[in-house]
Backbone as a chain_set.jsonl record, in Angstrom:
{"seq": "PKGVKEYFFMVEASAKELFVKDQEEYNRNQDFMKGSRVQPSSNPNAYPMTDETLFPSRVKVIIDGKVMGTFDLLDDPADHRGILSWHAQLKDRKLREAGSYGYLVKVNLTRAQFRKMQKVGKTIVRLETIGEGGLAIYGKDFGRYPIDPCIVVR", "coords": {"N": [[0.82, -1.186, 0.05], [0.34, 2.251, -0.607], [2.335, 4.705, 0.982], [3.319, 3.124, 3.023], [5.894, 2.688, 5.311], [7.613, 0.716, 6.44], [8.075, -2.875, 6.657], [8.037, -5.512, 8.867], [9.07, -8.386, 10.736], [8.235, -9.377, 13.983], [9.07, -10.533, 17.282], [8.991, -11.762, 20.564], [11.636, -13.235, 22.141], [13.788, -15.548, 23.759], [16.909, -16.895, 25.037], [17.19, -20.394, 26.054], [17.592, -22.102, 28.894], [18.274, -25.448, 29.602], [16.863, -26.804, 32.23], [17.547, -28.896, 35.035], [15.346, -30.218, 36.138], [13.716, -30.34, 33.92], [14.805, -32.197, 32.274], [14.793, -35.482, 30.773], [15.873, -37.639, 32.108], [16.951, -37.872, 35.342], [18.004, -38.019, 38.745], [15.317, -38.083, 40.612], [14.718, -38.696, 43.194], [16.137, -37.278, 45.333], [17.0, -35.857, 48.42], [16.431, -32.844, 49.13], [16.322, -31.416, 51.45], [18.173, -32.486, 53.149], [20.48, -31.625, 52.303], [21.398, -32.279, 49.667], [23.669, -32.228, 47.011], [23.017, -30.794, 44.419], [21.927, -29.295, 41.302], [20.337, -26.099, 41.605], [18.074, -26.021, 39.947], [16.983, -28.534, 39.916], [14.969, -29.025, 41.743], [11.572, -29.569, 41.424], [9.823, -27.503, 41.894], [11.128, -25.12, 41.211], [12.25, -22.234, 39.689], [14.981, -20.756, 38.454], [16.022, -17.476, 39.011], [17.145, -14.489, 37.16], [20.6, -14.056, 37.069], [24.143, -13.538, 37.485], [25.242, -15.512, 35.954], [25.022, -16.325, 32.556], [23.084, -17.653, 29.959], [23.464, -17.843, 26.89], [22.086, -17.809, 23.513], [22.383, -18.248, 19.964], [20.427, -17.256, 17.24], [18.883, -17.987, 14.247], [16.916, -16.373, 11.847], [14.592, -17.364, 9.516], [12.789, -16.639, 6.731], [10.296, -17.656, 4.535], [12.125, -19.479, 3.513], [14.425, -17.971, 3.126], [17.329, -16.815, 4.726], [17.073, -14.246, 7.025], [18.379, -12.977, 9.013], [20.696, -13.085, 11.786], [20.669, -13.545, 15.286], [21.81, -12.712, 18.494], [20.796, -13.97, 21.537], [20.959, -12.965, 24.797], [20.422, -14.263, 27.19], [18.471, -16.327, 29.373], [16.326, -14.837, 30.783], [14.701, -14.234, 33.99], [12.609, -12.522, 36.061], [11.169, -9.672, 37.709], [10.442, -8.276, 35.529], [9.264, -10.042, 33.765], [6.489, -10.004, 33.939], [4.042, -10.769, 32.838], [4.346, -13.526, 32.499], [4.446, -14.332, 35.186], [1.749, -13.861, 35.931], [0.374, -15.617, 34.192], [0.794, -18.193, 35.032], [-0.272, -21.514, 36.003], [-2.543, -21.888, 38.611], [-1.63, -23.621, 40.73], [0.267, -23.775, 42.795], [2.848, -24.201, 41.966], [6.043, -23.401, 40.536], [6.62, -22.562, 37.168], [7.266, -21.287, 34.612], [8.074, -19.015, 35.91], [8.152, -15.551, 35.911], [9.749, -15.483, 33.595], [11.013, -14.021, 30.559], [11.616, -12.451, 27.376], [13.561, -10.957, 24.729], [12.872, -8.314, 22.448], [12.77, -9.113, 19.161], [13.417, -7.941, 15.92], [12.949, -8.132, 12.559], [13.63, -6.897, 9.411], [11.668, -6.612, 6.444], [11.548, -6.962, 2.881], [9.914, -4.905, 0.329], [9.198, -6.543, -1.806], [9.092, -8.993, -0.576], [6.932, -8.665, 1.108], [4.806, -8.177, -0.705], [4.772, -10.67, -2.004], [3.903, -12.247, 0.122], [1.29, -11.24, 0.445], [0.153, -11.924, -2.065], [0.354, -14.8, -1.966], [-0.833, -15.379, 0.377], [0.096, -16.36, 2.723], [2.9, -16.849, 4.89], [6.015, -18.476, 5.783], [7.723, -18.656, 8.797], [10.651, -19.343, 10.304], [12.478, -20.171, 13.107], [15.734, -20.904, 14.144], [18.037, -22.408, 16.348], [21.55, -21.919, 16.636], [24.154, -23.995, 17.275], [24.577, -24.988, 20.721], [22.668, -23.702, 22.295], [19.31, -22.962, 23.596], [15.848, -22.067, 22.867], [13.178, -19.916, 23.548], [9.981, -18.847, 22.779], [7.786, -16.194, 23.173], [4.331, -15.292, 23.689], [1.425, -13.209, 23.652], [0.362, -13.444, 26.157], [2.408, -14.227, 27.896], [5.779, -13.55, 29.218], [7.42, -10.466, 28.654], [6.373, -8.555, 26.993], [3.21, -7.726, 25.655], [2.592, -9.193, 23.184], [1.929, -11.211, 20.305], [3.959, -13.256, 18.107], [4.506, -11.569, 15.059], [3.778, -10.04, 11.923], [4.544, -6.782, 11.023], [3.171, -3.869, 9.631], [3.943, -0.727, 8.815]], "CA": [[0.012, -0.038, 0.045], [1.073, 3.541, -0.725], [2.527, 5.334, 2.283], [3.866, 2.276, 3.897], [7.296, 2.937, 5.543], [8.416, -0.449, 6.667], [7.416, -4.097, 6.945], [8.929, -6.322, 9.653], [8.629, -9.529, 11.632], [8.621, -9.093, 15.33], [8.769, -11.704, 18.224], [9.745, -11.792, 21.853], [12.335, -14.486, 22.2], [14.927, -15.565, 24.723], [17.655, -18.173, 25.008], [16.503, -21.242, 26.981], [18.449, -23.018, 29.593], [17.632, -26.774, 29.885], [16.881, -27.074, 33.619], [17.674, -30.283, 35.387], [14.003, -30.703, 36.311], [13.051, -30.562, 32.541], [15.428, -33.333, 31.51], [14.028, -36.63, 30.797], [16.329, -38.552, 33.11], [17.778, -37.413, 36.428], [17.645, -38.632, 40.085], [14.268, -37.287, 41.247], [14.547, -39.05, 44.63], [17.148, -36.726, 46.25], [16.464, -35.2, 49.607], [16.907, -31.498, 49.168], [16.367, -30.835, 52.913], [19.349, -33.061, 53.814], [21.76, -31.006, 51.758], [21.972, -32.882, 48.443], [24.489, -31.315, 46.219], [22.471, -30.807, 43.033], [21.659, -28.04, 40.709], [19.04, -25.547, 42.14], [16.916, -26.232, 39.011], [16.521, -29.919, 40.135], [13.721, -28.963, 42.488], [10.391, -29.462, 40.554], [9.049, -26.259, 42.099], [12.06, -24.036, 41.205], [12.608, -21.527, 38.368], [15.944, -19.861, 38.821], [15.917, -16.05, 38.524], [18.25, -13.911, 36.488], [21.789, -13.764, 37.884], [25.335, -13.208, 36.777], [25.646, -16.522, 34.909], [24.242, -16.096, 31.389], [22.93, -18.859, 29.11], [23.114, -17.26, 25.639], [21.828, -18.609, 22.267], [22.446, -17.588, 18.599], [19.243, -17.742, 16.512], [18.773, -17.654, 12.769], [15.489, -16.189, 11.435], [14.418, -17.734, 8.143], [11.42, -16.346, 6.199], [10.094, -18.216, 3.242], [13.474, -20.113, 3.003], [15.606, -17.043, 3.062], [17.899, -16.288, 5.945], [16.893, -12.745, 7.1], [19.223, -12.401, 9.985], [21.077, -13.971, 12.968], [20.54, -12.698, 16.461], [22.333, -13.227, 19.788], [19.886, -13.755, 22.689], [21.933, -12.913, 25.767], [20.13, -14.975, 28.415], [17.139, -16.855, 29.69], [16.047, -14.08, 32.049], [13.453, -14.352, 34.76], [12.587, -11.619, 37.18], [9.841, -8.881, 37.803], [10.083, -7.733, 34.193], [8.427, -11.006, 33.161], [5.162, -9.926, 34.701], [2.9, -11.617, 32.146], [4.639, -14.97, 32.87], [4.025, -14.576, 36.548], [0.315, -13.955, 36.002], [-0.182, -16.646, 33.382], [1.068, -19.485, 35.522], [-1.376, -22.222, 36.561], [-2.787, -21.529, 40.025], [-1.479, -24.886, 41.404], [1.346, -23.674, 43.731], [4.144, -24.633, 41.402], [6.627, -22.463, 39.663], [6.98, -23.158, 35.95], [8.102, -20.213, 33.879], [7.853, -17.782, 36.741], [8.893, -14.282, 35.622], [10.535, -15.532, 32.377], [10.723, -13.145, 29.5], [12.665, -12.355, 26.354], [14.046, -9.722, 24.108], [12.171, -8.092, 21.216], [13.617, -9.316, 17.905], [12.844, -7.263, 14.723], [13.551, -8.512, 11.246], [13.043, -6.124, 8.309], [11.256, -7.384, 5.261], [11.588, -6.05, 1.714], [8.554, -4.637, -0.253], [8.89, -7.667, -2.607], [8.665, -10.15, 0.268], [5.528, -8.42, 1.57], [3.916, -8.393, -1.814], [4.652, -12.124, -2.154], [3.039, -12.643, 1.247], [-0.077, -10.836, 0.108], [-0.238, -12.754, -3.206], [0.333, -16.127, -1.615], [-1.8, -15.434, 1.428], [0.728, -16.816, 3.872], [4.397, -16.912, 4.907], [6.585, -19.371, 6.795], [8.758, -18.021, 9.603], [11.324, -20.387, 11.018], [13.669, -19.646, 14.006], [16.584, -21.988, 14.453], [19.244, -22.091, 17.129], [22.796, -22.313, 16.103], [24.89, -24.495, 18.364], [23.893, -25.655, 21.86], [21.632, -22.864, 23.011], [17.936, -23.231, 23.41], [15.079, -20.977, 22.381], [11.839, -19.8, 24.024], [9.173, -17.859, 22.094], [6.649, -15.796, 23.921], [3.075, -14.736, 23.086], [0.746, -12.054, 24.243], [0.053, -13.745, 27.634], [3.673, -14.616, 28.599], [6.897, -12.792, 28.933], [7.441, -9.069, 29.062], [5.625, -7.693, 26.096], [1.941, -8.325, 25.372], [2.406, -9.32, 21.663], [2.277, -12.476, 19.604], [4.824, -13.194, 16.96], [3.612, -10.875, 14.092], [4.297, -9.185, 10.724], [4.007, -5.403, 11.296], [3.101, -2.982, 8.444], [3.874, 0.618, 9.408]], "C": [[0.882, 1.273, 0.027], [1.165, 4.102, 0.716], [3.166, 4.359, 3.385], [5.399, 2.535, 4.132], [8.188, 1.77, 5.734], [7.542, -1.616, 6.93], [8.507, -4.845, 7.802], [8.3, -7.377, 10.402], [9.142, -9.176, 13.005], [8.204, -10.204, 16.254], [9.564, -11.42, 19.43], [10.328, -13.17, 21.983], [13.478, -14.422, 23.221], [15.739, -16.857, 24.493], [16.884, -19.004, 26.042], [17.45, -22.177, 27.573], [17.699, -24.356, 29.827], [17.898, -27.067, 31.466], [16.999, -28.515, 33.947], [16.289, -30.928, 35.505], [13.258, -31.027, 34.96], [13.687, -31.651, 31.82], [14.696, -34.625, 31.709], [14.502, -37.618, 31.836], [17.245, -37.805, 34.137], [17.24, -37.961, 37.734], [16.595, -37.76, 40.726], [14.104, -37.638, 42.713], [15.663, -38.477, 45.578], [16.413, -35.959, 47.32], [17.102, -33.838, 49.716], [17.082, -30.877, 50.562], [17.618, -31.393, 53.719], [20.655, -32.622, 53.164], [22.273, -31.636, 50.511], [22.637, -31.855, 47.606], [24.021, -31.523, 44.778], [22.225, -29.449, 42.548], [20.343, -27.461, 41.339], [17.789, -25.888, 41.266], [16.454, -27.726, 39.012], [15.202, -29.954, 40.806], [12.578, -28.673, 41.506], [9.623, -28.162, 40.835], [10.061, -25.051, 42.038], [12.087, -23.485, 39.734], [13.622, -20.494, 38.704], [15.805, -18.462, 38.228], [17.217, -15.652, 37.83], [19.408, -13.729, 37.57], [22.972, -13.522, 37.024], [25.747, -14.244, 35.74], [24.597, -16.466, 33.795], [24.152, -17.467, 30.586], [22.442, -18.4, 27.685], [22.811, -18.227, 24.5], [22.001, -17.771, 21.074], [21.287, -18.236, 17.929], [19.203, -17.128, 15.132], [17.277, -17.524, 12.498], [15.426, -16.466, 9.938], [12.892, -17.417, 7.708], [11.207, -16.811, 4.752], [11.359, -18.833, 2.627], [14.624, -19.294, 2.898], [16.07, -16.595, 4.444], [17.856, -14.815, 6.024], [17.83, -12.158, 8.139], [19.629, -13.401, 11.133], [21.144, -13.066, 14.192], [21.155, -13.431, 17.712], [21.329, -12.914, 20.909], [20.763, -13.933, 23.906], [21.698, -13.908, 26.962], [18.754, -15.587, 28.358], [16.633, -16.104, 30.956], [14.661, -14.398, 32.693], [13.54, -13.508, 35.952], [11.231, -10.769, 37.089], [9.514, -8.365, 36.402], [9.282, -8.754, 33.405], [7.069, -11.081, 33.771], [4.003, -10.772, 34.105], [3.131, -13.126, 32.48], [4.211, -15.293, 34.334], [2.485, -14.725, 36.623], [-0.301, -15.074, 35.204], [0.06, -18.026, 33.919], [-0.198, -20.168, 36.016], [-1.468, -21.9, 38.06], [-2.775, -22.839, 40.885], [-0.303, -24.96, 42.489], [2.626, -24.295, 43.368], [4.601, -23.556, 40.588], [7.027, -23.245, 38.33], [7.899, -22.234, 35.215], [8.003, -18.908, 34.58], [8.787, -16.597, 36.414], [9.78, -14.401, 34.347], [10.102, -14.608, 31.34], [11.809, -13.095, 28.482], [12.995, -11.032, 25.852], [13.25, -9.574, 22.809], [13.227, -8.291, 20.065], [12.816, -8.787, 16.658], [13.565, -7.655, 13.514], [12.862, -7.779, 10.111], [12.803, -6.966, 7.154], [11.334, -6.35, 4.094], [10.034, -5.928, 1.204], [8.203, -5.922, -1.036], [8.438, -8.793, -1.735], [7.198, -9.921, 0.758], [4.522, -8.589, 0.476], [3.691, -9.837, -2.087], [3.74, -12.714, -1.096], [1.569, -12.411, 0.944], [-0.601, -11.68, -0.952], [-0.49, -14.182, -2.768], [-0.714, -16.405, -0.504], [-1.253, -16.024, 2.743], [2.267, -16.715, 3.803], [4.857, -17.906, 5.988], [7.801, -18.779, 7.433], [9.267, -19.193, 10.423], [12.422, -19.791, 11.909], [14.375, -20.956, 14.435], [17.726, -21.61, 15.342], [20.428, -22.535, 16.399], [23.691, -22.762, 17.229], [24.155, -25.038, 19.414], [22.756, -24.942, 22.571], [20.219, -23.274, 22.656], [17.175, -21.95, 23.069], [13.663, -20.952, 23.035], [11.158, -18.681, 23.303], [7.976, -17.536, 22.972], [5.44, -15.224, 23.116], [2.559, -13.652, 23.948], [0.449, -12.195, 25.726], [1.265, -14.204, 28.447], [4.752, -13.644, 28.299], [6.754, -11.376, 29.484], [6.508, -8.157, 28.297], [4.343, -8.334, 25.642], [1.752, -8.438, 23.817], [2.637, -10.781, 21.358], [3.277, -12.268, 18.556], [3.998, -12.582, 15.746], [4.472, -10.265, 12.986], [3.641, -7.816, 10.98], [4.244, -4.55, 9.969], [2.869, -1.659, 9.084], [3.978, 1.675, 8.253]], "O": [[1.982, 1.332, 0.578], [0.241, 3.992, 1.522], [3.484, 4.78, 4.497], [6.128, 2.589, 3.142], [9.339, 1.757, 5.296], [6.403, -1.455, 7.369], [9.699, -4.804, 7.496], [7.108, -7.314, 10.7], [10.281, -8.747, 13.19], [7.131, -10.782, 16.081], [10.678, -10.901, 19.357], [9.605, -14.166, 21.942], [14.042, -13.36, 23.488], [15.276, -17.782, 23.826], [16.064, -18.481, 26.797], [18.069, -22.978, 26.873], [16.539, -24.319, 30.236], [18.976, -27.494, 31.88], [16.554, -29.334, 33.143], [16.079, -32.045, 35.034], [12.34, -31.845, 34.901], [13.163, -32.052, 30.781], [14.043, -34.823, 32.733], [13.699, -38.359, 32.403], [18.224, -37.176, 33.736], [16.07, -38.34, 37.787], [16.951, -36.758, 41.346], [13.398, -36.924, 43.425], [16.066, -39.158, 46.522], [15.304, -35.471, 47.099], [18.169, -33.679, 50.31], [17.873, -29.959, 50.781], [18.021, -30.866, 54.755], [21.738, -33.146, 53.424], [23.477, -31.568, 50.26], [22.181, -30.714, 47.52], [24.577, -32.331, 44.035], [22.307, -28.498, 43.326], [19.384, -28.195, 41.576], [16.665, -26.018, 41.751], [15.625, -28.112, 38.189], [14.372, -30.809, 40.499], [12.601, -27.648, 40.825], [8.805, -27.778, 39.999], [9.859, -24.065, 42.747], [11.96, -24.213, 38.749], [13.251, -19.428, 39.195], [15.496, -18.317, 37.045], [18.228, -16.351, 37.892], [19.202, -13.335, 38.718], [22.776, -13.299, 35.83], [26.475, -13.95, 34.793], [23.401, -16.551, 34.074], [25.082, -18.274, 30.596], [21.272, -18.527, 27.323], [23.258, -19.373, 24.541], [21.761, -16.569, 21.181], [21.09, -19.451, 17.96], [19.451, -15.942, 14.915], [16.48, -18.396, 12.845], [16.158, -15.841, 9.171], [11.932, -17.909, 8.301], [11.915, -16.36, 3.851], [11.62, -18.73, 1.428], [15.721, -19.775, 2.615], [15.287, -16.06, 5.229], [18.498, -14.136, 5.222], [18.055, -10.948, 8.145], [18.96, -14.406, 11.37], [21.633, -11.939, 14.112], [20.986, -14.638, 17.885], [21.047, -11.75, 21.194], [21.306, -15.027, 24.056], [22.643, -14.322, 27.633], [17.988, -15.383, 27.416], [16.535, -16.682, 32.038], [13.676, -14.754, 32.046], [14.416, -13.7, 36.795], [10.288, -11.197, 36.424], [8.355, -8.042, 36.142], [8.647, -8.366, 32.424], [6.575, -12.166, 34.079], [3.168, -11.358, 34.794], [2.178, -13.87, 32.708], [3.696, -16.369, 34.636], [1.986, -15.619, 37.306], [-1.428, -15.469, 35.507], [-0.424, -18.988, 33.323], [-1.132, -19.476, 36.42], [-0.431, -21.656, 38.677], [-3.711, -23.132, 41.629], [0.037, -26.03, 42.993], [3.386, -24.818, 44.183], [3.814, -22.827, 39.984], [7.624, -24.322, 38.342], [9.121, -22.383, 35.202], [7.869, -17.846, 33.973], [10.002, -16.644, 36.611], [10.513, -13.455, 34.059], [8.9, -14.384, 31.204], [12.872, -13.67, 28.714], [12.72, -10.035, 26.519], [12.976, -10.567, 22.135], [14.326, -7.736, 20.043], [11.674, -9.184, 16.43], [14.785, -7.5, 13.474], [11.675, -7.986, 9.857], [13.549, -7.898, 6.854], [11.216, -5.137, 4.265], [9.126, -6.671, 1.578], [7.06, -6.373, -0.969], [7.494, -9.5, -2.087], [6.378, -10.839, 0.807], [3.441, -9.121, 0.732], [2.564, -10.242, -2.375], [2.909, -13.575, -1.384], [0.724, -13.279, 1.163], [-1.726, -12.164, -0.824], [-1.502, -14.749, -3.178], [-1.356, -17.454, -0.447], [-1.979, -16.177, 3.725], [2.829, -16.513, 2.727], [4.158, -18.133, 6.975], [8.778, -18.437, 6.767], [8.531, -19.909, 11.102], [13.212, -18.97, 11.442], [13.79, -21.902, 14.962], [18.348, -20.571, 15.119], [20.341, -23.462, 15.592], [23.979, -21.946, 18.105], [23.086, -25.58, 19.133], [21.999, -25.532, 23.342], [19.951, -23.842, 21.597], [17.769, -20.874, 22.99], [13.019, -22.001, 23.034], [11.741, -17.6, 23.218], [7.257, -18.416, 23.446], [5.594, -14.743, 21.993], [3.222, -13.227, 24.894], [0.304, -11.21, 26.45], [1.107, -14.542, 29.621], [4.712, -12.965, 27.273], [6.136, -11.099, 30.512], [5.952, -7.184, 28.805], [4.408, -9.496, 25.244], [0.843, -7.83, 23.252], [3.399, -11.483, 22.023], [3.444, -11.129, 18.12], [2.899, -13.062, 15.467], [5.673, -10.028, 13.117], [2.426, -7.687, 11.129], [5.31, -4.547, 9.354], [1.871, -1.41, 9.761], [3.943, 2.878, 8.512]]}, "num_chains": 1, "name": "protein.A"}
């Protein structure tokens, strides 16, 4: 459309640490009260908050088969800024993604790409991690920003 200044894909994403409690196999019968020397994330009711130890990931954004950018997600943060994640938790007295949130990732699109999206009626967006890091994608009810992954026309 005439007057459009930019087209871009936007998503809230973070790196994702694989917590011990989320692994398929680990010793679940440890007595934490007797001083078991295990990772804090072993406790099924724990969600470690942001600290000085970072868990970064590198992510590649692919739109309709074309690599549009590579981004470094610095951490898997969780604190008061992830207010939506705090409120969206199940009310069952367990911490799952307590306070987790991400970073806004913006990928510019070309006018030709947008026209193709309009003509075809859909687009395929793929996010891939490069290396060992994990990836968390947030929607309007989780994280820090009340948005779903979207294509923005401004």
